[in-house]
Amino acid sequence: YQVRGPRELGCRFEAETPHYRVMTDISAEAAKRYGEILEAGWRRYTAGFRTDFVRPNARKPRVSIFYTAENYYTYFDILSSVRGEHTLGVFRQELNEMVFFETPDRTDTIQTMLHEAFHHYMSLLCVDTPPYWYNEGMAEYMSAVEVEGDAITARGRLLEGRLVPLQAALQSDYLIPFPRIMTEAPSEFYSGAVSLKYSQAWSMIHFFHEYEKGKYRPAIDAYLAALRSGKSTQEAFDLTFKADAERMEGEWKKWAKTLKP
């Protein structure tokens, strides 16, 4: 089903790029266009990390892009017995594939693609999936771009859909302390106010990269290095953030309140 599914649902237009195998039911031009966008994202990812790949010769992932949500849901259902109607796209590491559908807003489609493509990229950098606050926050941050043709023309955009609920939560002090969200297990991260956790994780990553021209960039880089070296979630946090977590959290809250969507 995984090998034949997209093609049997109409994905007969194909394009291969240096890092992806793209197929779609839209058109040959669309396959080429989305391949160029994915490669622009790849360049964005490689520019953002100062490290070598763990698996530099990994097989290219297949990227299937459906014209309609219904075909996406049907394929999702074939592989997982649920329709995935709460999703806009997915990266399945075990199958080395990404699947999407075109939404009415092209910006949303591109952001979803680059979000999931970043999860694929992270699977090349890390043997184990990073803590979910980092993995999801980074995917949101790295996909918050503007794309013109085959080039990214703006980075680190503020995501209004994330910022508005985050600032509302900040006003009522309904946020998760850094030491807790940064050490949550996957089952903990995906319980409770999950959407708000995504917003907070994105905002934290944005803060660590953008605040005062990258004041905390060395800390977030050291955190990833600790994870890649085999440190546990708690060990990586203790090594790179624990001593300054309270001060950083205070600065983040003040800064996040001032941002304009």
mmCIF file of C-alpha atoms in Angstrom:
data_model
loop_
_atom_site.group_PDB
_atom_site.id
_atom_site.type_symbol
_atom_site.label_atom_id
_atom_site.label_comp_id
_atom_site.label_asym_id
_atom_site.label_seq_id
_atom_site.Cartn_x
_atom_site.Cartn_y
_atom_site.Cartn_z
ATOM 1 C CA TYR A 1 0.000 0.000 0.000
ATOM 2 C CA GLN A 2 2.809 2.406 0.820
ATOM 3 C CA VAL A 3 4.653 1.711 -2.436
ATOM 4 C CA ARG A 4 1.608 1.848 -4.716
ATOM 5 C CA GLY A 5 -0.843 4.034 -2.797
ATOM 6 C CA PRO A 6 -0.054 7.564 -4.022
ATOM 7 C CA ARG A 7 0.270 6.432 -7.631
ATOM 8 C CA GLU A 8 -3.015 4.563 -7.508
ATOM 9 C CA LEU A 9 -4.612 7.724 -6.072
ATOM 10 C CA GLY A 10 -3.365 9.720 -9.060
ATOM 11 C CA CYS A 11 0.205 10.811 -8.213
ATOM 12 C CA ARG A 12 1.743 10.143 -11.626
ATOM 13 C CA PHE A 13 3.735 13.348 -12.112
ATOM 14 C CA GLU A 14 7.247 13.019 -10.727
ATOM 15 C CA ALA A 15 10.351 15.139 -10.206
ATOM 16 C CA GLU A 16 13.621 14.202 -8.546
ATOM 17 C CA THR A 17 15.807 16.789 -6.846
ATOM 18 C CA PRO A 18 19.174 16.425 -5.107
ATOM 19 C CA HIS A 19 17.476 15.500 -1.805
ATOM 20 C CA TYR A 20 13.865 14.485 -2.549
ATOM 21 C CA ARG A 21 11.695 12.294 -4.811
ATOM 22 C CA VAL A 22 8.510 14.247 -5.472
ATOM 23 C CA MET A 23 5.262 12.867 -6.879
ATOM 24 C CA THR A 24 1.882 14.545 -7.252
ATOM 25 C CA ASP A 25 -1.511 14.274 -8.950
ATOM 26 C CA ILE A 26 -1.523 18.009 -9.790
ATOM 27 C CA SER A 27 0.831 18.498 -12.753
ATOM 28 C CA ALA A 28 4.414 18.038 -13.890
ATOM 29 C CA GLU A 29 4.989 21.745 -13.271
ATOM 30 C CA ALA A 30 3.719 21.397 -9.696
ATOM 31 C CA ALA A 31 6.063 18.481 -9.024
ATOM 32 C CA LYS A 32 8.989 20.611 -10.197
ATOM 33 C CA ARG A 33 7.816 23.692 -8.273
ATOM 34 C CA TYR A 34 7.369 21.860 -4.995
ATOM 35 C CA GLY A 35 10.714 20.152 -5.467
ATOM 36 C CA GLU A 36 12.360 23.580 -5.791
ATOM 37 C CA ILE A 37 10.634 24.778 -2.616
ATOM 38 C CA LEU A 38 11.803 21.727 -0.701
ATOM 39 C CA GLU A 39 15.369 22.309 -1.876
ATOM 40 C CA ALA A 40 15.122 25.939 -0.723
ATOM 41 C CA GLY A 41 14.082 24.572 2.658
ATOM 42 C CA TRP A 42 17.018 22.165 2.648
ATOM 43 C CA ARG A 43 19.395 25.067 2.101
ATOM 44 C CA ARG A 44 17.708 26.884 4.983
ATOM 45 C CA TYR A 45 18.216 23.885 7.262
ATOM 46 C CA THR A 46 21.866 23.340 6.358
ATOM 47 C CA ALA A 47 22.621 27.033 6.853
ATOM 48 C CA GLY A 48 21.123 26.859 10.343
ATOM 49 C CA PHE A 49 23.226 24.023 11.736
ATOM 50 C CA ARG A 50 26.950 23.960 12.349
ATOM 51 C CA THR A 51 27.408 20.209 12.347
ATOM 52 C CA ASP A 52 27.890 17.213 10.062
ATOM 53 C CA PHE A 53 25.201 14.700 9.290
ATOM 54 C CA VAL A 54 24.912 11.488 11.263
ATOM 55 C CA ARG A 55 23.641 9.756 8.124
ATOM 56 C CA PRO A 56 24.931 11.737 5.129
ATOM 57 C CA ASN A 57 24.143 8.996 2.583
ATOM 58 C CA ALA A 58 20.568 8.338 3.630
ATOM 59 C CA ARG A 59 18.085 7.399 0.911
ATOM 60 C CA LYS A 60 16.039 10.292 -0.465
ATOM 61 C CA PRO A 61 12.547 10.475 1.034
ATOM 62 C CA ARG A 62 9.490 10.259 -1.169
ATOM 63 C CA VAL A 63 7.248 13.327 -1.077
ATOM 64 C CA SER A 64 3.644 12.847 -2.187
ATOM 65 C CA ILE A 65 1.522 15.967 -2.717
ATOM 66 C CA PHE A 66 -2.207 15.547 -3.342
ATOM 67 C CA TYR A 67 -4.458 18.124 -4.964
ATOM 68 C CA THR A 68 -7.368 17.319 -2.647
ATOM 69 C CA ALA A 69 -7.564 16.737 1.086
ATOM 70 C CA GLU A 70 -9.766 13.691 0.475
ATOM 71 C CA ASN A 71 -7.032 11.765 -1.356
ATOM 72 C CA TYR A 72 -4.600 12.679 1.415
ATOM 73 C CA TYR A 73 -7.047 11.398 4.047
ATOM 74 C CA THR A 74 -7.660 8.219 2.041
ATOM 75 C CA TYR A 75 -3.936 7.452 1.801
ATOM 76 C CA PHE A 76 -3.486 8.324 5.482
ATOM 77 C CA ASP A 77 -6.278 5.890 6.323
ATOM 78 C CA ILE A 78 -4.735 3.094 4.234
ATOM 79 C CA LEU A 79 -1.494 3.236 6.216
ATOM 80 C CA SER A 80 -2.710 4.005 9.723
ATOM 81 C CA SER A 81 -6.428 3.088 9.961
ATOM 82 C CA VAL A 82 -7.322 6.703 10.770
ATOM 83 C CA ARG A 83 -7.957 9.513 8.297
ATOM 84 C CA GLY A 84 -5.669 12.074 9.879
ATOM 85 C CA GLU A 85 -8.198 14.857 9.386
ATOM 86 C CA HIS A 86 -6.522 16.885 12.142
ATOM 87 C CA THR A 87 -3.334 17.069 10.036
ATOM 88 C CA LEU A 88 -2.201 19.008 6.966
ATOM 89 C CA GLY A 89 0.857 16.857 6.330
ATOM 90 C CA VAL A 90 2.954 14.103 7.835
ATOM 91 C CA PHE A 91 6.511 12.751 7.890
ATOM 92 C CA ARG A 92 6.709 9.017 8.481
ATOM 93 C CA GLN A 93 10.295 8.247 9.420
ATOM 94 C CA GLU A 94 9.790 4.487 9.355
ATOM 95 C CA LEU A 95 8.631 4.715 5.718
ATOM 96 C CA ASN A 96 10.946 7.574 4.726
ATOM 97 C CA GLU A 97 8.103 9.578 3.230
ATOM 98 C CA MET A 98 6.322 12.904 3.526
ATOM 99 C CA VAL A 99 2.723 13.416 2.435
ATOM 100 C CA PHE A 100 0.767 16.673 1.972
ATOM 101 C CA PHE A 101 -2.170 18.217 0.162
ATOM 102 C CA GLU A 102 -2.656 21.672 -1.305
ATOM 103 C CA THR A 103 -4.562 24.007 0.981
ATOM 104 C CA PRO A 104 -6.410 27.120 -0.277
ATOM 105 C CA ASP A 105 -3.622 29.277 1.158
ATOM 106 C CA ARG A 106 -0.316 28.558 -0.593
ATOM 107 C CA THR A 107 1.621 30.001 2.348
ATOM 108 C CA ASP A 108 0.059 27.429 4.671
ATOM 109 C CA THR A 109 0.905 24.615 2.255
ATOM 110 C CA ILE A 110 4.539 25.682 2.056
ATOM 111 C CA GLN A 111 4.842 26.107 5.807
ATOM 112 C CA THR A 112 3.420 22.632 6.409
ATOM 113 C CA MET A 113 5.796 21.133 3.846
ATOM 114 C CA LEU A 114 8.857 22.812 5.304
ATOM 115 C CA HIS A 115 7.754 21.902 8.850
ATOM 116 C CA GLU A 116 7.544 18.200 8.008
ATOM 117 C CA ALA A 117 10.660 18.352 5.828
ATOM 118 C CA PHE A 118 12.531 19.708 8.825
ATOM 119 C CA HIS A 119 11.470 16.651 10.839
ATOM 120 C CA HIS A 120 13.032 14.550 8.086
ATOM 121 C CA TYR A 121 16.195 16.655 8.226
ATOM 122 C CA MET A 122 16.357 16.270 12.000
ATOM 123 C CA SER A 123 16.133 12.495 11.588
ATOM 124 C CA LEU A 124 19.431 12.734 9.684
ATOM 125 C CA LEU A 125 21.070 14.809 12.395
ATOM 126 C CA CYS A 126 19.972 12.820 15.429
ATOM 127 C CA VAL A 127 19.929 9.089 16.045
ATOM 128 C CA ASP A 128 17.022 9.547 18.470
ATOM 129 C CA THR A 129 14.117 11.957 18.046
ATOM 130 C CA PRO A 130 14.907 15.124 20.044
ATOM 131 C CA PRO A 131 12.638 16.250 22.908
ATOM 132 C CA TYR A 132 9.334 17.285 21.415
ATOM 133 C CA TRP A 133 9.425 20.925 22.545
ATOM 134 C CA TYR A 134 12.638 21.290 20.525
ATOM 135 C CA ASN A 135 11.619 19.147 17.563
ATOM 136 C CA GLU A 136 8.250 20.851 17.072
ATOM 137 C CA GLY A 137 9.450 24.321 18.020
ATOM 138 C CA MET A 138 12.363 24.134 15.573
ATOM 139 C CA ALA A 139 10.127 22.785 12.808
ATOM 140 C CA GLU A 140 7.779 25.754 13.271
ATOM 141 C CA TYR A 141 10.668 28.243 13.419
ATOM 142 C CA MET A 142 12.475 26.840 10.372
ATOM 143 C CA SER A 143 9.267 26.777 8.318
ATOM 144 C CA ALA A 144 8.342 30.389 9.172
ATOM 145 C CA VAL A 145 9.723 31.752 5.916
ATOM 146 C CA GLU A 146 8.678 33.546 2.747
ATOM 147 C CA VAL A 147 9.448 31.822 -0.547
ATOM 148 C CA GLU A 148 9.797 33.416 -3.966
ATOM 149 C CA GLY A 149 10.390 30.944 -6.770
ATOM 150 C CA ASP A 150 13.174 28.645 -5.586
ATOM 151 C CA ALA A 151 14.567 31.019 -2.963
ATOM 152 C CA ILE A 152 13.728 31.905 0.612
ATOM 153 C CA THR A 153 13.440 35.673 0.844
ATOM 154 C CA ALA A 154 12.539 36.104 4.536
ATOM 155 C CA ARG A 155 13.244 34.002 7.625
ATOM 156 C CA GLY A 156 12.099 33.889 11.219
ATOM 157 C CA ARG A 157 8.632 35.266 10.486
ATOM 158 C CA LEU A 158 6.245 35.725 13.371
ATOM 159 C CA LEU A 159 3.468 33.145 13.081
ATOM 160 C CA GLU A 160 0.241 34.965 13.918
ATOM 161 C CA GLY A 161 -1.608 31.716 14.541
ATOM 162 C CA ARG A 162 0.938 30.849 17.217
ATOM 163 C CA LEU A 163 1.637 34.318 18.606
ATOM 164 C CA VAL A 164 -1.949 35.404 19.309
ATOM 165 C CA PRO A 165 -2.876 32.452 21.601
ATOM 166 C CA LEU A 166 0.577 32.584 23.192
ATOM 167 C CA GLN A 167 0.184 36.248 24.148
ATOM 168 C CA ALA A 168 -3.302 35.566 25.493
ATOM 169 C CA ALA A 169 -1.835 32.832 27.678
ATOM 170 C CA LEU A 170 0.962 35.168 28.789
ATOM 171 C CA GLN A 171 -1.580 37.729 29.945
ATOM 172 C CA SER A 172 -3.125 35.174 32.292
ATOM 173 C CA ASP A 173 0.254 33.619 33.174
ATOM 174 C CA TYR A 174 -0.934 30.299 31.776
ATOM 175 C CA LEU A 175 2.416 28.997 30.532
ATOM 176 C CA ILE A 176 4.531 25.947 31.259
ATOM 177 C CA PRO A 177 7.803 26.644 33.119
ATOM 178 C CA PHE A 178 10.917 26.073 31.022
ATOM 179 C CA PRO A 179 12.256 23.202 33.182
ATOM 180 C CA ARG A 180 9.012 21.302 32.720
ATOM 181 C CA ILE A 181 8.254 21.748 29.026
ATOM 182 C CA MET A 182 11.907 21.174 28.119
ATOM 183 C CA THR A 183 11.993 17.797 29.869
ATOM 184 C CA GLU A 184 8.543 16.434 29.018
ATOM 185 C CA ALA A 185 8.325 12.944 27.560
ATOM 186 C CA PRO A 186 6.391 12.623 24.271
ATOM 187 C CA SER A 187 3.272 11.381 26.070
ATOM 188 C CA GLU A 188 3.431 14.391 28.409
ATOM 189 C CA PHE A 189 3.950 16.891 25.587
ATOM 190 C CA TYR A 190 0.974 15.463 23.722
ATOM 191 C CA SER A 191 -1.406 15.793 26.635
ATOM 192 C CA GLY A 192 -3.250 18.800 27.982
ATOM 193 C CA ALA A 193 -3.112 22.055 25.986
ATOM 194 C CA VAL A 194 -1.145 20.628 23.048
ATOM 195 C CA SER A 195 -1.771 23.524 20.657
ATOM 196 C CA LEU A 196 -0.544 25.993 23.262
ATOM 197 C CA LYS A 197 2.558 23.856 23.803
ATOM 198 C CA TYR A 198 3.309 24.128 20.076
ATOM 199 C CA SER A 199 2.937 27.906 20.317
ATOM 200 C CA GLN A 200 5.170 28.119 23.366
ATOM 201 C CA ALA A 201 7.797 25.811 21.863
ATOM 202 C CA TRP A 202 7.905 27.873 18.648
ATOM 203 C CA SER A 203 8.175 31.103 20.637
ATOM 204 C CA MET A 204 10.974 29.710 22.819
ATOM 205 C CA ILE A 205 12.985 28.595 19.787
ATOM 206 C CA HIS A 206 12.379 31.973 18.123
ATOM 207 C CA PHE A 207 13.586 33.652 21.319
ATOM 208 C CA PHE A 208 16.746 31.565 21.595
ATOM 209 C CA HIS A 209 17.666 32.413 18.001
ATOM 210 C CA GLU A 210 16.462 35.988 17.579
ATOM 211 C CA TYR A 211 16.518 37.723 20.979
ATOM 212 C CA GLU A 212 19.165 40.462 21.127
ATOM 213 C CA LYS A 213 20.769 39.302 17.870
ATOM 214 C CA GLY A 214 21.180 35.703 18.966
ATOM 215 C CA LYS A 215 22.207 36.216 22.586
ATOM 216 C CA TYR A 216 21.151 32.655 23.461
ATOM 217 C CA ARG A 217 22.072 30.972 20.188
ATOM 218 C CA PRO A 218 25.169 29.339 21.756
ATOM 219 C CA ALA A 219 22.980 27.732 24.419
ATOM 220 C CA ILE A 220 20.525 26.184 21.949
ATOM 221 C CA ASP A 221 23.401 24.982 19.759
ATOM 222 C CA ALA A 222 25.077 23.395 22.794
ATOM 223 C CA TYR A 223 21.756 21.754 23.697
ATOM 224 C CA LEU A 224 21.515 20.023 20.322
ATOM 225 C CA ALA A 225 25.165 18.984 20.529
ATOM 226 C CA ALA A 226 24.486 17.403 23.930
ATOM 227 C CA LEU A 227 21.528 15.469 22.538
ATOM 228 C CA ARG A 228 23.530 14.293 19.537
ATOM 229 C CA SER A 229 26.307 13.101 21.818
ATOM 230 C CA GLY A 230 23.889 10.733 23.542
ATOM 231 C CA LYS A 231 22.800 12.810 26.534
ATOM 232 C CA SER A 232 19.273 12.204 27.813
ATOM 233 C CA THR A 233 16.617 14.921 27.738
ATOM 234 C CA GLN A 234 17.251 15.745 31.400
ATOM 235 C CA GLU A 235 21.031 15.623 31.049
ATOM 236 C CA ALA A 236 21.003 17.943 28.026
ATOM 237 C CA PHE A 237 18.771 20.410 29.884
ATOM 238 C CA ASP A 238 20.917 20.286 33.034
ATOM 239 C CA LEU A 239 24.081 20.826 31.032
ATOM 240 C CA THR A 240 22.963 23.782 28.933
ATOM 241 C CA PHE A 241 19.883 25.504 30.426
ATOM 242 C CA LYS A 242 19.301 24.577 34.054
ATOM 243 C CA ALA A 243 21.518 27.223 35.656
ATOM 244 C CA ASP A 244 19.913 30.115 33.749
ATOM 245 C CA ALA A 245 16.435 28.750 33.039
ATOM 246 C CA GLU A 246 14.597 31.072 35.433
ATOM 247 C CA ARG A 247 16.314 34.204 34.127
ATOM 248 C CA MET A 248 15.839 33.145 30.492
ATOM 249 C CA GLU A 249 12.165 32.428 31.100
ATOM 250 C CA GLY A 250 11.657 35.882 32.580
ATOM 251 C CA GLU A 251 13.357 37.565 29.626
ATOM 252 C CA TRP A 252 11.349 35.433 27.185
ATOM 253 C CA LYS A 253 8.012 36.384 28.782
ATOM 254 C CA LYS A 254 8.777 40.112 28.639
ATOM 255 C CA TRP A 255 10.034 39.871 25.053
ATOM 256 C CA ALA A 256 7.142 37.717 23.782
ATOM 257 C CA LYS A 257 4.589 40.220 25.096
ATOM 258 C CA THR A 258 6.108 42.968 22.948
ATOM 259 C CA LEU A 259 5.931 41.116 19.612
ATOM 260 C CA LYS A 260 3.447 42.312 17.004
ATOM 261 C CA PRO A 261 1.713 39.762 14.718
#
